[in-house]
Amino acid sequence: MGIGYIVSLIVVGIQIILILAISIPFNRKYIVKEDGKINYKKTTVYLRWNIFDTVTIAVAVYTILCTVILFFLLASGENIENSWVQFLSNQAQAWVIVTVCYFISRISMTLKSIKAHLEDKEDEA
């Protein structure tokens, strides 16, 4: 395993710790859970911009930068033996997976929240 891969794994670990350090307190403060399940009627955080979305945008921009720099390195003739190519390929791959998974889960949670709030409005009428 090259030095680029090892450094990339360390960087991913540090970034994940930072993201969790931001997300866990926010989750505990704003997500209303009853019996271990999210109560979408009482949780309004999914219907507005929040820190999760800001972190996702930051990760997506970082991923795009890694991918563009990787493209330029490969276009200039570098190969996988280069530490930067190793680092950037690992970073781009890891964060694309994280960003897509969060995006899909965010859409799912937003739709569940909208459904719960619409059902709540129908019950009032």
Backbone as XML, in Angstrom:
<?xml version="1.0"?>
<chain id="A" units="angstrom">
  <residue number="1" name="MET">
    <atom name="N" x="0.862" y="-1.173" z="0.000"/>
    <atom name="CA" x="0.000" y="0.000" z="0.000"/>
    <atom name="C" x="0.904" y="1.231" z="0.000"/>
  </residue>
  <residue number="2" name="GLY">
    <atom name="N" x="0.636" y="2.154" z="-0.922"/>
    <atom name="CA" x="1.457" y="3.345" z="-1.054"/>
    <atom name="C" x="1.218" y="4.362" z="0.040"/>
  </residue>
  <residue number="3" name="ILE">
    <atom name="N" x="2.134" y="5.302" z="0.133"/>
    <atom name="CA" x="2.048" y="6.342" z="1.156"/>
    <atom name="C" x="0.808" y="7.216" z="0.943"/>
  </residue>
  <residue number="4" name="GLY">
    <atom name="N" x="0.418" y="7.420" z="-0.315"/>
    <atom name="CA" x="-0.778" y="8.222" z="-0.602"/>
    <atom name="C" x="-2.040" y="7.607" z="-0.039"/>
  </residue>
  <residue number="5" name="TYR">
    <atom name="N" x="-2.146" y="6.286" z="-0.136"/>
    <atom name="CA" x="-3.317" y="5.594" z="0.412"/>
    <atom name="C" x="-3.345" y="5.690" z="1.939"/>
  </residue>
  <residue number="6" name="ILE">
    <atom name="N" x="-2.204" y="5.523" z="2.552"/>
    <atom name="CA" x="-2.134" y="5.575" z="4.016"/>
    <atom name="C" x="-2.503" y="6.966" z="4.517"/>
  </residue>
  <residue number="7" name="VAL">
    <atom name="N" x="-1.939" y="7.998" z="3.893"/>
    <atom name="CA" x="-2.263" y="9.371" z="4.285"/>
    <atom name="C" x="-3.750" y="9.649" z="4.052"/>
  </residue>
  <residue number="8" name="SER">
    <atom name="N" x="-4.283" y="9.135" z="2.954"/>
    <atom name="CA" x="-5.698" y="9.335" z="2.652"/>
    <atom name="C" x="-6.592" y="8.693" z="3.707"/>
  </residue>
  <residue number="9" name="LEU">
    <atom name="N" x="-6.249" y="7.508" z="4.153"/>
    <atom name="CA" x="-7.029" y="6.849" z="5.200"/>
    <atom name="C" x="-6.994" y="7.649" z="6.498"/>
  </residue>
  <residue number="10" name="ILE">
    <atom name="N" x="-5.853" y="8.211" z="6.818"/>
    <atom name="CA" x="-5.739" y="9.045" z="8.025"/>
    <atom name="C" x="-6.602" y="10.295" z="7.884"/>
  </residue>
  <residue number="11" name="VAL">
    <atom name="N" x="-6.536" y="10.933" z="6.709"/>
    <atom name="CA" x="-7.327" y="12.143" z="6.468"/>
    <atom name="C" x="-8.821" y="11.834" z="6.516"/>
  </residue>
  <residue number="12" name="VAL">
    <atom name="N" x="-9.239" y="10.735" z="5.927"/>
    <atom name="CA" x="-10.652" y="10.340" z="5.973"/>
    <atom name="C" x="-11.089" y="10.131" z="7.422"/>
  </residue>
  <residue number="13" name="GLY">
    <atom name="N" x="-10.265" y="9.475" z="8.212"/>
    <atom name="CA" x="-10.585" y="9.265" z="9.621"/>
    <atom name="C" x="-10.764" y="10.575" z="10.373"/>
  </residue>
  <residue number="14" name="ILE">
    <atom name="N" x="-9.871" y="11.527" z="10.150"/>
    <atom name="CA" x="-9.969" y="12.833" z="10.810"/>
    <atom name="C" x="-11.223" y="13.567" z="10.347"/>
  </residue>
  <residue number="15" name="GLN">
    <atom name="N" x="-11.506" y="13.520" z="9.045"/>
    <atom name="CA" x="-12.689" y="14.202" z="8.532"/>
    <atom name="C" x="-13.974" y="13.580" z="9.079"/>
  </residue>
  <residue number="16" name="ILE">
    <atom name="N" x="-14.021" y="12.285" z="9.176"/>
    <atom name="CA" x="-15.212" y="11.623" z="9.723"/>
    <atom name="C" x="-15.406" y="12.001" z="11.184"/>
  </residue>
  <residue number="17" name="ILE">
    <atom name="N" x="-14.331" y="12.058" z="11.950"/>
    <atom name="CA" x="-14.433" y="12.468" z="13.358"/>
    <atom name="C" x="-14.976" y="13.892" z="13.454"/>
  </residue>
  <residue number="18" name="LEU">
    <atom name="N" x="-14.500" y="14.794" z="12.591"/>
    <atom name="CA" x="-15.003" y="16.171" z="12.601"/>
    <atom name="C" x="-16.486" y="16.240" z="12.229"/>
  </residue>
  <residue number="19" name="ILE">
    <atom name="N" x="-16.876" y="15.494" z="11.212"/>
    <atom name="CA" x="-18.286" y="15.493" z="10.797"/>
    <atom name="C" x="-19.171" y="14.940" z="11.914"/>
  </residue>
  <residue number="20" name="LEU">
    <atom name="N" x="-18.741" y="13.871" z="12.539"/>
    <atom name="CA" x="-19.529" y="13.300" z="13.643"/>
    <atom name="C" x="-19.565" y="14.239" z="14.841"/>
  </residue>
  <residue number="21" name="ALA">
    <atom name="N" x="-18.473" y="14.959" z="15.088"/>
    <atom name="CA" x="-18.447" y="15.915" z="16.198"/>
    <atom name="C" x="-19.439" y="17.049" z="15.976"/>
  </residue>
  <residue number="22" name="ILE">
    <atom name="N" x="-19.711" y="17.376" z="14.727"/>
    <atom name="CA" x="-20.702" y="18.405" z="14.412"/>
    <atom name="C" x="-22.107" y="17.809" z="14.405"/>
  </residue>
  <residue number="23" name="SER">
    <atom name="N" x="-22.255" y="16.640" z="13.819"/>
    <atom name="CA" x="-23.579" y="16.069" z="13.570"/>
    <atom name="C" x="-24.246" y="15.459" z="14.798"/>
  </residue>
  <residue number="24" name="ILE">
    <atom name="N" x="-23.513" y="14.770" z="15.625"/>
    <atom name="CA" x="-24.127" y="14.073" z="16.766"/>
    <atom name="C" x="-24.799" y="15.036" z="17.742"/>
  </residue>
  <residue number="25" name="PRO">
    <atom name="N" x="-24.140" y="16.119" z="18.182"/>
    <atom name="CA" x="-24.855" y="17.043" z="19.085"/>
    <atom name="C" x="-26.070" y="17.693" z="18.424"/>
  </residue>
  <residue number="26" name="PHE">
    <atom name="N" x="-25.948" y="18.018" z="17.134"/>
    <atom name="CA" x="-27.079" y="18.598" z="16.416"/>
    <atom name="C" x="-28.239" y="17.615" z="16.356"/>
  </residue>
  <residue number="27" name="ASN">
    <atom name="N" x="-27.923" y="16.367" z="16.072"/>
    <atom name="CA" x="-28.942" y="15.315" z="15.986"/>
    <atom name="C" x="-29.652" y="15.146" z="17.324"/>
  </residue>
  <residue number="28" name="ARG">
    <atom name="N" x="-28.902" y="15.130" z="18.404"/>
    <atom name="CA" x="-29.505" y="14.956" z="19.735"/>
    <atom name="C" x="-30.368" y="16.144" z="20.134"/>
  </residue>
  <residue number="29" name="LYS">
    <atom name="N" x="-30.009" y="17.327" z="19.656"/>
    <atom name="CA" x="-30.723" y="18.532" z="20.052"/>
    <atom name="C" x="-32.013" y="18.745" z="19.254"/>
  </residue>
  <residue number="30" name="TYR">
    <atom name="N" x="-32.016" y="18.454" z="17.964"/>
    <atom name="CA" x="-33.126" y="18.846" z="17.107"/>
    <atom name="C" x="-34.000" y="17.708" z="16.594"/>
  </residue>
  <residue number="31" name="ILE">
    <atom name="N" x="-33.548" y="16.471" z="16.697"/>
    <atom name="CA" x="-34.332" y="15.348" z="16.202"/>
    <atom name="C" x="-35.160" y="14.790" z="17.355"/>
  </residue>
  <residue number="32" name="VAL">
    <atom name="N" x="-36.492" y="14.805" z="17.184"/>
    <atom name="CA" x="-37.399" y="14.327" z="18.223"/>
    <atom name="C" x="-37.633" y="12.833" z="17.991"/>
  </residue>
  <residue number="33" name="LYS">
    <atom name="N" x="-37.257" y="12.032" z="18.997"/>
    <atom name="CA" x="-37.444" y="10.584" z="18.901"/>
    <atom name="C" x="-38.396" y="10.123" z="19.989"/>
  </residue>
  <residue number="34" name="GLU">
    <atom name="N" x="-39.287" y="9.223" z="19.590"/>
    <atom name="CA" x="-40.200" y="8.596" z="20.540"/>
    <atom name="C" x="-40.132" y="7.095" z="20.317"/>
  </residue>
  <residue number="35" name="ASP">
    <atom name="N" x="-39.862" y="6.357" z="21.342"/>
    <atom name="CA" x="-39.705" y="4.900" z="21.266"/>
    <atom name="C" x="-38.617" y="4.496" z="20.281"/>
  </residue>
  <residue number="36" name="GLY">
    <atom name="N" x="-37.563" y="5.295" z="20.196"/>
    <atom name="CA" x="-36.437" y="4.980" z="19.324"/>
    <atom name="C" x="-36.641" y="5.318" z="17.859"/>
  </residue>
  <residue number="37" name="LYS">
    <atom name="N" x="-37.813" y="5.854" z="17.506"/>
    <atom name="CA" x="-38.093" y="6.221" z="16.121"/>
    <atom name="C" x="-38.255" y="7.735" z="16.025"/>
  </residue>
  <residue number="38" name="ILE">
    <atom name="N" x="-37.886" y="8.271" z="14.867"/>
    <atom name="CA" x="-38.022" y="9.709" z="14.660"/>
    <atom name="C" x="-39.493" y="10.061" z="14.498"/>
  </residue>
  <residue number="39" name="ASN">
    <atom name="N" x="-39.946" y="11.060" z="15.254"/>
    <atom name="CA" x="-41.295" y="11.577" z="15.115"/>
    <atom name="C" x="-41.231" y="12.723" z="14.099"/>
  </residue>
  <residue number="40" name="TYR">
    <atom name="N" x="-41.629" y="12.438" z="12.860"/>
    <atom name="CA" x="-41.510" y="13.414" z="11.792"/>
    <atom name="C" x="-42.505" y="14.562" z="11.930"/>
  </residue>
  <residue number="41" name="LYS">
    <atom name="N" x="-43.583" y="14.361" z="12.697"/>
    <atom name="CA" x="-44.542" y="15.449" z="12.911"/>
    <atom name="C" x="-43.943" y="16.534" z="13.796"/>
  </residue>
  <residue number="42" name="LYS">
    <atom name="N" x="-43.151" y="16.142" z="14.773"/>
    <atom name="CA" x="-42.562" y="17.107" z="15.699"/>
    <atom name="C" x="-41.186" y="17.587" z="15.260"/>
  </residue>
  <residue number="43" name="THR">
    <atom name="N" x="-40.546" y="16.860" z="14.353"/>
    <atom name="CA" x="-39.214" y="17.231" z="13.894"/>
    <atom name="C" x="-39.348" y="18.067" z="12.631"/>
  </residue>
  <residue number="44" name="THR">
    <atom name="N" x="-39.049" y="19.353" z="12.745"/>
    <atom name="CA" x="-39.175" y="20.243" z="11.589"/>
    <atom name="C" x="-37.830" y="20.536" z="10.932"/>
  </residue>
  <residue number="45" name="VAL">
    <atom name="N" x="-36.771" y="20.000" z="11.485"/>
    <atom name="CA" x="-35.437" y="20.316" z="10.980"/>
    <atom name="C" x="-35.229" y="19.810" z="9.556"/>
  </residue>
  <residue number="46" name="TYR">
    <atom name="N" x="-35.952" y="18.793" z="9.143"/>
    <atom name="CA" x="-35.788" y="18.259" z="7.789"/>
    <atom name="C" x="-36.437" y="19.138" z="6.730"/>
  </residue>
  <residue number="47" name="LEU">
    <atom name="N" x="-37.244" y="20.084" z="7.151"/>
    <atom name="CA" x="-37.944" y="20.940" z="6.205"/>
    <atom name="C" x="-37.233" y="22.270" z="5.974"/>
  </residue>
  <residue number="48" name="ARG">
    <atom name="N" x="-36.062" y="22.427" z="6.529"/>
    <atom name="CA" x="-35.303" y="23.666" z="6.333"/>
    <atom name="C" x="-33.817" y="23.346" z="6.212"/>
  </residue>
  <residue number="49" name="TRP">
    <atom name="N" x="-33.073" y="24.343" z="5.780"/>
    <atom name="CA" x="-31.627" y="24.195" z="5.640"/>
    <atom name="C" x="-31.029" y="24.044" z="7.028"/>
  </residue>
  <residue number="50" name="ASN">
    <atom name="N" x="-30.097" y="23.095" z="7.185"/>
    <atom name="CA" x="-29.493" y="22.901" z="8.497"/>
    <atom name="C" x="-28.010" y="22.582" z="8.351"/>
  </residue>
  <residue number="51" name="ILE">
    <atom name="N" x="-27.361" y="22.314" z="9.449"/>
    <atom name="CA" x="-25.921" y="22.075" z="9.462"/>
    <atom name="C" x="-25.557" y="20.821" z="8.670"/>
  </residue>
  <residue number="52" name="PHE">
    <atom name="N" x="-26.446" y="19.828" z="8.641"/>
    <atom name="CA" x="-26.181" y="18.629" z="7.840"/>
    <atom name="C" x="-25.998" y="18.993" z="6.372"/>
  </residue>
  <residue number="53" name="ASP">
    <atom name="N" x="-26.844" y="19.895" z="5.884"/>
    <atom name="CA" x="-26.778" y="20.300" z="4.481"/>
    <atom name="C" x="-25.504" y="21.098" z="4.202"/>
  </residue>
  <residue number="54" name="THR">
    <atom name="N" x="-25.116" y="21.944" z="5.122"/>
    <atom name="CA" x="-23.889" y="22.713" z="4.961"/>
    <atom name="C" x="-22.677" y="21.793" z="4.924"/>
  </residue>
  <residue number="55" name="VAL">
    <atom name="N" x="-22.634" y="20.814" z="5.800"/>
    <atom name="CA" x="-21.534" y="19.848" z="5.804"/>
    <atom name="C" x="-21.516" y="19.053" z="4.500"/>
  </residue>
  <residue number="56" name="THR">
    <atom name="N" x="-22.689" y="18.687" z="4.002"/>
    <atom name="CA" x="-22.768" y="17.937" z="2.750"/>
    <atom name="C" x="-22.246" y="18.761" z="1.577"/>
  </residue>
  <residue number="57" name="ILE">
    <atom name="N" x="-22.590" y="20.037" z="1.527"/>
    <atom name="CA" x="-22.086" y="20.905" z="0.458"/>
    <atom name="C" x="-20.568" y="21.021" z="0.551"/>
  </residue>
  <residue number="58" name="ALA">
    <atom name="N" x="-20.039" y="21.159" z="1.759"/>
    <atom name="CA" x="-18.587" y="21.247" z="1.929"/>
    <atom name="C" x="-17.897" y="19.964" z="1.460"/>
  </residue>
  <residue number="59" name="VAL">
    <atom name="N" x="-18.461" y="18.819" z="1.807"/>
    <atom name="CA" x="-17.889" y="17.535" z="1.382"/>
    <atom name="C" x="-17.987" y="17.381" z="-0.135"/>
  </residue>
  <residue number="60" name="ALA">
    <atom name="N" x="-19.100" y="17.809" z="-0.720"/>
    <atom name="CA" x="-19.258" y="17.714" z="-2.173"/>
    <atom name="C" x="-18.252" y="18.601" z="-2.907"/>
  </residue>
  <residue number="61" name="VAL">
    <atom name="N" x="-18.032" y="19.809" z="-2.415"/>
    <atom name="CA" x="-17.035" y="20.699" z="-3.028"/>
    <atom name="C" x="-15.644" y="20.093" z="-2.903"/>
  </residue>
  <residue number="62" name="TYR">
    <atom name="N" x="-15.324" y="19.541" z="-1.738"/>
    <atom name="CA" x="-14.031" y="18.884" z="-1.533"/>
    <atom name="C" x="-13.864" y="17.711" z="-2.506"/>
  </residue>
  <residue number="63" name="THR">
    <atom name="N" x="-14.919" y="16.947" z="-2.695"/>
    <atom name="CA" x="-14.880" y="15.811" z="-3.616"/>
    <atom name="C" x="-14.641" y="16.275" z="-5.053"/>
  </residue>
  <residue number="64" name="ILE">
    <atom name="N" x="-15.321" y="17.328" z="-5.450"/>
    <atom name="CA" x="-15.142" y="17.859" z="-6.797"/>
    <atom name="C" x="-13.708" y="18.352" z="-6.996"/>
  </residue>
  <residue number="65" name="LEU">
    <atom name="N" x="-13.167" y="19.044" z="-6.003"/>
    <atom name="CA" x="-11.787" y="19.510" z="-6.104"/>
    <atom name="C" x="-10.809" y="18.342" z="-6.219"/>
  </residue>
  <residue number="66" name="CYS">
    <atom name="N" x="-11.007" y="17.320" z="-5.420"/>
    <atom name="CA" x="-10.145" y="16.140" z="-5.494"/>
    <atom name="C" x="-10.223" y="15.491" z="-6.871"/>
  </residue>
  <residue number="67" name="THR">
    <atom name="N" x="-11.413" y="15.392" z="-7.414"/>
    <atom name="CA" x="-11.602" y="14.754" z="-8.715"/>
    <atom name="C" x="-10.971" y="15.574" z="-9.830"/>
  </residue>
  <residue number="68" name="VAL">
    <atom name="N" x="-11.130" y="16.888" z="-9.792"/>
    <atom name="CA" x="-10.560" y="17.749" z="-10.831"/>
    <atom name="C" x="-9.027" y="17.715" z="-10.780"/>
  </residue>
  <residue number="69" name="ILE">
    <atom name="N" x="-8.468" y="17.809" z="-9.587"/>
    <atom name="CA" x="-7.010" y="17.753" z="-9.457"/>
    <atom name="C" x="-6.490" y="16.389" z="-9.906"/>
  </residue>
  <residue number="70" name="LEU">
    <atom name="N" x="-7.204" y="15.325" z="-9.556"/>
    <atom name="CA" x="-6.829" y="13.981" z="-9.998"/>
    <atom name="C" x="-6.853" y="13.886" z="-11.518"/>
  </residue>
  <residue number="71" name="PHE">
    <atom name="N" x="-7.868" y="14.459" z="-12.150"/>
    <atom name="CA" x="-7.943" y="14.451" z="-13.603"/>
    <atom name="C" x="-6.732" y="15.145" z="-14.217"/>
  </residue>
  <residue number="72" name="PHE">
    <atom name="N" x="-6.376" y="16.319" z="-13.694"/>
    <atom name="CA" x="-5.230" y="17.045" z="-14.246"/>
    <atom name="C" x="-3.924" y="16.285" z="-14.039"/>
  </residue>
  <residue number="73" name="LEU">
    <atom name="N" x="-3.786" y="15.626" z="-12.896"/>
    <atom name="CA" x="-2.575" y="14.821" z="-12.673"/>
    <atom name="C" x="-2.501" y="13.661" z="-13.668"/>
  </residue>
  <residue number="74" name="LEU">
    <atom name="N" x="-3.616" y="12.980" z="-13.876"/>
    <atom name="CA" x="-3.633" y="11.863" z="-14.817"/>
    <atom name="C" x="-3.427" y="12.346" z="-16.256"/>
  </residue>
  <residue number="75" name="ALA">
    <atom name="N" x="-3.999" y="13.511" z="-16.587"/>
    <atom name="CA" x="-3.843" y="14.054" z="-17.935"/>
    <atom name="C" x="-2.400" y="14.491" z="-18.203"/>
  </residue>
  <residue number="76" name="SER">
    <atom name="N" x="-1.682" y="14.841" z="-17.151"/>
    <atom name="CA" x="-0.290" y="15.264" z="-17.334"/>
    <atom name="C" x="0.675" y="14.077" z="-17.379"/>
  </residue>
  <residue number="77" name="GLY">
    <atom name="N" x="0.141" y="12.866" z="-17.270"/>
    <atom name="CA" x="0.982" y="11.687" z="-17.435"/>
    <atom name="C" x="1.354" y="10.968" z="-16.148"/>
  </residue>
  <residue number="78" name="GLU">
    <atom name="N" x="0.837" y="11.407" z="-15.032"/>
    <atom name="CA" x="1.135" y="10.717" z="-13.766"/>
    <atom name="C" x="0.383" y="9.385" z="-13.736"/>
  </residue>
  <residue number="79" name="ASN">
    <atom name="N" x="0.854" y="8.472" z="-12.912"/>
    <atom name="CA" x="0.178" y="7.177" z="-12.774"/>
    <atom name="C" x="-0.041" y="6.866" z="-11.305"/>
  </residue>
  <residue number="80" name="ILE">
    <atom name="N" x="-0.522" y="5.674" z="-11.017"/>
    <atom name="CA" x="-0.914" y="5.295" z="-9.653"/>
    <atom name="C" x="0.275" y="5.210" z="-8.707"/>
  </residue>
  <residue number="81" name="GLU">
    <atom name="N" x="1.459" y="5.210" z="-9.216"/>
    <atom name="CA" x="2.646" y="5.190" z="-8.359"/>
    <atom name="C" x="2.900" y="6.533" z="-7.696"/>
  </residue>
  <residue number="82" name="ASN">
    <atom name="N" x="2.315" y="7.581" z="-8.221"/>
    <atom name="CA" x="2.438" y="8.915" z="-7.639"/>
    <atom name="C" x="1.590" y="8.977" z="-6.364"/>
  </residue>
  <residue number="83" name="SER">
    <atom name="N" x="2.169" y="9.490" z="-5.283"/>
    <atom name="CA" x="1.463" y="9.564" z="-3.991"/>
    <atom name="C" x="0.225" y="10.452" z="-4.070"/>
  </residue>
  <residue number="84" name="TRP">
    <atom name="N" x="0.295" y="11.544" z="-4.831"/>
    <atom name="CA" x="-0.857" y="12.435" z="-4.960"/>
    <atom name="C" x="-2.008" y="11.753" z="-5.690"/>
  </residue>
  <residue number="85" name="VAL">
    <atom name="N" x="-1.691" y="10.971" z="-6.714"/>
    <atom name="CA" x="-2.731" y="10.241" z="-7.443"/>
    <atom name="C" x="-3.393" y="9.235" z="-6.500"/>
  </residue>
  <residue number="86" name="GLN">
    <atom name="N" x="-2.607" y="8.547" z="-5.700"/>
    <atom name="CA" x="-3.147" y="7.594" z="-4.732"/>
    <atom name="C" x="-4.067" y="8.306" z="-3.744"/>
  </residue>
  <residue number="87" name="PHE">
    <atom name="N" x="-3.579" y="9.407" z="-3.193"/>
    <atom name="CA" x="-4.335" y="10.158" z="-2.197"/>
    <atom name="C" x="-5.657" y="10.656" z="-2.780"/>
  </residue>
  <residue number="88" name="LEU">
    <atom name="N" x="-5.581" y="11.320" z="-3.931"/>
    <atom name="CA" x="-6.780" y="11.933" z="-4.515"/>
    <atom name="C" x="-7.783" y="10.897" z="-5.010"/>
  </residue>
  <residue number="89" name="SER">
    <atom name="N" x="-7.299" y="9.787" z="-5.533"/>
    <atom name="CA" x="-8.248" y="8.756" z="-5.989"/>
    <atom name="C" x="-8.997" y="8.152" z="-4.812"/>
  </residue>
  <residue number="90" name="ASN">
    <atom name="N" x="-8.301" y="7.930" z="-3.723"/>
    <atom name="CA" x="-8.947" y="7.380" z="-2.528"/>
    <atom name="C" x="-9.933" y="8.383" z="-1.926"/>
  </residue>
  <residue number="91" name="GLN">
    <atom name="N" x="-9.542" y="9.659" z="-1.854"/>
    <atom name="CA" x="-10.422" y="10.688" z="-1.310"/>
    <atom name="C" x="-11.679" y="10.851" z="-2.158"/>
  </residue>
  <residue number="92" name="ALA">
    <atom name="N" x="-11.486" y="10.941" z="-3.470"/>
    <atom name="CA" x="-12.637" y="11.134" z="-4.360"/>
    <atom name="C" x="-13.612" y="9.967" z="-4.244"/>
  </residue>
  <residue number="93" name="GLN">
    <atom name="N" x="-13.090" y="8.771" z="-4.227"/>
    <atom name="CA" x="-13.950" y="7.586" z="-4.137"/>
    <atom name="C" x="-14.715" y="7.553" z="-2.815"/>
  </residue>
  <residue number="94" name="ALA">
    <atom name="N" x="-14.028" y="7.772" z="-1.728"/>
    <atom name="CA" x="-14.666" y="7.699" z="-0.406"/>
    <atom name="C" x="-15.757" y="8.749" z="-0.248"/>
  </residue>
  <residue number="95" name="TRP">
    <atom name="N" x="-15.472" y="9.982" z="-0.635"/>
    <atom name="CA" x="-16.425" y="11.052" z="-0.385"/>
    <atom name="C" x="-17.574" y="11.084" z="-1.379"/>
  </residue>
  <residue number="96" name="VAL">
    <atom name="N" x="-17.379" y="10.534" z="-2.570"/>
    <atom name="CA" x="-18.523" y="10.394" z="-3.487"/>
    <atom name="C" x="-19.541" y="9.440" z="-2.873"/>
  </residue>
  <residue number="97" name="ILE">
    <atom name="N" x="-19.072" y="8.342" z="-2.317"/>
    <atom name="CA" x="-19.971" y="7.367" z="-1.683"/>
    <atom name="C" x="-20.711" y="8.002" z="-0.508"/>
  </residue>
  <residue number="98" name="VAL">
    <atom name="N" x="-20.000" y="8.724" z="0.339"/>
    <atom name="CA" x="-20.616" y="9.360" z="1.509"/>
    <atom name="C" x="-21.644" y="10.407" z="1.074"/>
  </residue>
  <residue number="99" name="THR">
    <atom name="N" x="-21.289" y="11.228" z="0.100"/>
    <atom name="CA" x="-22.182" y="12.292" z="-0.343"/>
    <atom name="C" x="-23.460" y="11.730" z="-0.970"/>
  </residue>
  <residue number="100" name="VAL">
    <atom name="N" x="-23.337" y="10.731" z="-1.814"/>
    <atom name="CA" x="-24.507" y="10.139" z="-2.462"/>
    <atom name="C" x="-25.400" y="9.464" z="-1.425"/>
  </residue>
  <residue number="101" name="CYS">
    <atom name="N" x="-24.817" y="8.735" z="-0.494"/>
    <atom name="CA" x="-25.622" y="8.075" z="0.552"/>
    <atom name="C" x="-26.368" y="9.102" z="1.394"/>
  </residue>
  <residue number="102" name="TYR">
    <atom name="N" x="-25.702" y="10.195" z="1.776"/>
    <atom name="CA" x="-26.380" y="11.213" z="2.565"/>
    <atom name="C" x="-27.490" y="11.871" z="1.748"/>
  </residue>
  <residue number="103" name="PHE">
    <atom name="N" x="-27.224" y="12.155" z="0.480"/>
    <atom name="CA" x="-28.222" y="12.794" z="-0.373"/>
    <atom name="C" x="-29.481" y="11.949" z="-0.472"/>
  </residue>
  <residue number="104" name="ILE">
    <atom name="N" x="-29.312" y="10.658" z="-0.671"/>
    <atom name="CA" x="-30.466" y="9.759" z="-0.766"/>
    <atom name="C" x="-31.223" y="9.707" z="0.563"/>
  </residue>
  <residue number="105" name="SER">
    <atom name="N" x="-30.497" y="9.605" z="1.681"/>
    <atom name="CA" x="-31.172" y="9.557" z="2.981"/>
    <atom name="C" x="-31.852" y="10.882" z="3.307"/>
  </residue>
  <residue number="106" name="ARG">
    <atom name="N" x="-31.252" y="11.991" z="2.891"/>
    <atom name="CA" x="-31.844" y="13.307" z="3.134"/>
    <atom name="C" x="-33.170" y="13.458" z="2.368"/>
  </residue>
  <residue number="107" name="ILE">
    <atom name="N" x="-33.182" y="13.023" z="1.130"/>
    <atom name="CA" x="-34.420" y="13.077" z="0.347"/>
    <atom name="C" x="-35.490" y="12.218" z="1.009"/>
  </residue>
  <residue number="108" name="SER">
    <atom name="N" x="-35.114" y="11.025" z="1.454"/>
    <atom name="CA" x="-36.058" y="10.129" z="2.107"/>
    <atom name="C" x="-36.634" y="10.748" z="3.375"/>
  </residue>
  <residue number="109" name="MET">
    <atom name="N" x="-35.773" y="11.321" z="4.225"/>
    <atom name="CA" x="-36.245" y="11.918" z="5.468"/>
    <atom name="C" x="-37.107" y="13.146" z="5.212"/>
  </residue>
  <residue number="110" name="THR">
    <atom name="N" x="-36.759" y="13.940" z="4.200"/>
    <atom name="CA" x="-37.559" y="15.117" z="3.866"/>
    <atom name="C" x="-38.943" y="14.709" z="3.375"/>
  </residue>
  <residue number="111" name="LEU">
    <atom name="N" x="-39.014" y="13.692" z="2.524"/>
    <atom name="CA" x="-40.311" y="13.225" z="2.040"/>
    <atom name="C" x="-41.164" y="12.651" z="3.172"/>
  </residue>
  <residue number="112" name="LYS">
    <atom name="N" x="-40.541" y="11.921" z="4.098"/>
    <atom name="CA" x="-41.285" y="11.398" z="5.250"/>
    <atom name="C" x="-41.812" y="12.537" z="6.112"/>
  </residue>
  <residue number="113" name="SER">
    <atom name="N" x="-41.012" y="13.575" z="6.286"/>
    <atom name="CA" x="-41.427" y="14.724" z="7.083"/>
    <atom name="C" x="-42.570" y="15.475" z="6.405"/>
  </residue>
  <residue number="114" name="ILE">
    <atom name="N" x="-42.470" y="15.660" z="5.110"/>
    <atom name="CA" x="-43.549" y="16.324" z="4.373"/>
    <atom name="C" x="-44.844" y="15.520" z="4.492"/>
  </residue>
  <residue number="115" name="LYS">
    <atom name="N" x="-44.737" y="14.208" z="4.330"/>
    <atom name="CA" x="-45.916" y="13.347" z="4.438"/>
    <atom name="C" x="-46.547" y="13.450" z="5.830"/>
  </residue>
  <residue number="116" name="ALA">
    <atom name="N" x="-45.726" y="13.415" z="6.865"/>
    <atom name="CA" x="-46.241" y="13.507" z="8.236"/>
    <atom name="C" x="-46.915" y="14.846" z="8.479"/>
  </residue>
  <residue number="117" name="HIS">
    <atom name="N" x="-46.341" y="15.922" z="7.971"/>
    <atom name="CA" x="-46.926" y="17.246" z="8.178"/>
    <atom name="C" x="-48.203" y="17.412" z="7.362"/>
  </residue>
  <residue number="118" name="LEU">
    <atom name="N" x="-48.258" y="16.833" z="6.172"/>
    <atom name="CA" x="-49.493" y="16.902" z="5.378"/>
    <atom name="C" x="-50.605" y="16.090" z="6.020"/>
  </residue>
  <residue number="119" name="GLU">
    <atom name="N" x="-50.284" y="14.936" z="6.567"/>
    <atom name="CA" x="-51.288" y="14.130" z="7.277"/>
    <atom name="C" x="-51.788" y="14.866" z="8.498"/>
  </residue>
  <residue number="120" name="ASP">
    <atom name="N" x="-50.894" y="15.595" z="9.164"/>
    <atom name="CA" x="-51.263" y="16.374" z="10.343"/>
    <atom name="C" x="-52.236" y="17.487" z="9.939"/>
  </residue>
  <residue number="121" name="LYS">
    <atom name="N" x="-51.987" y="18.116" z="8.809"/>
    <atom name="CA" x="-52.899" y="19.182" z="8.331"/>
    <atom name="C" x="-54.249" y="18.623" z="7.942"/>
  </residue>
  <residue number="122" name="GLU">
    <atom name="N" x="-54.286" y="17.408" z="7.345"/>
    <atom name="CA" x="-55.541" y="16.782" z="6.967"/>
    <atom name="C" x="-56.353" y="16.399" z="8.194"/>
  </residue>
  <residue number="123" name="ASP">
    <atom name="N" x="-55.672" y="15.997" z="9.290"/>
    <atom name="CA" x="-56.373" y="15.646" z="10.510"/>
    <atom name="C" x="-57.028" y="16.856" z="11.150"/>
  </residue>
  <residue number="124" name="GLU">
    <atom name="N" x="-56.415" y="18.034" z="10.998"/>
    <atom name="CA" x="-56.958" y="19.262" z="11.570"/>
    <atom name="C" x="-58.194" y="19.729" z="10.817"/>
  </residue>
  <residue number="125" name="ALA">
    <atom name="N" x="-58.262" y="19.453" z="9.527"/>
    <atom name="CA" x="-59.369" y="19.958" z="8.700"/>
    <atom name="C" x="-60.637" y="19.158" z="8.852"/>
  </residue>
</chain>
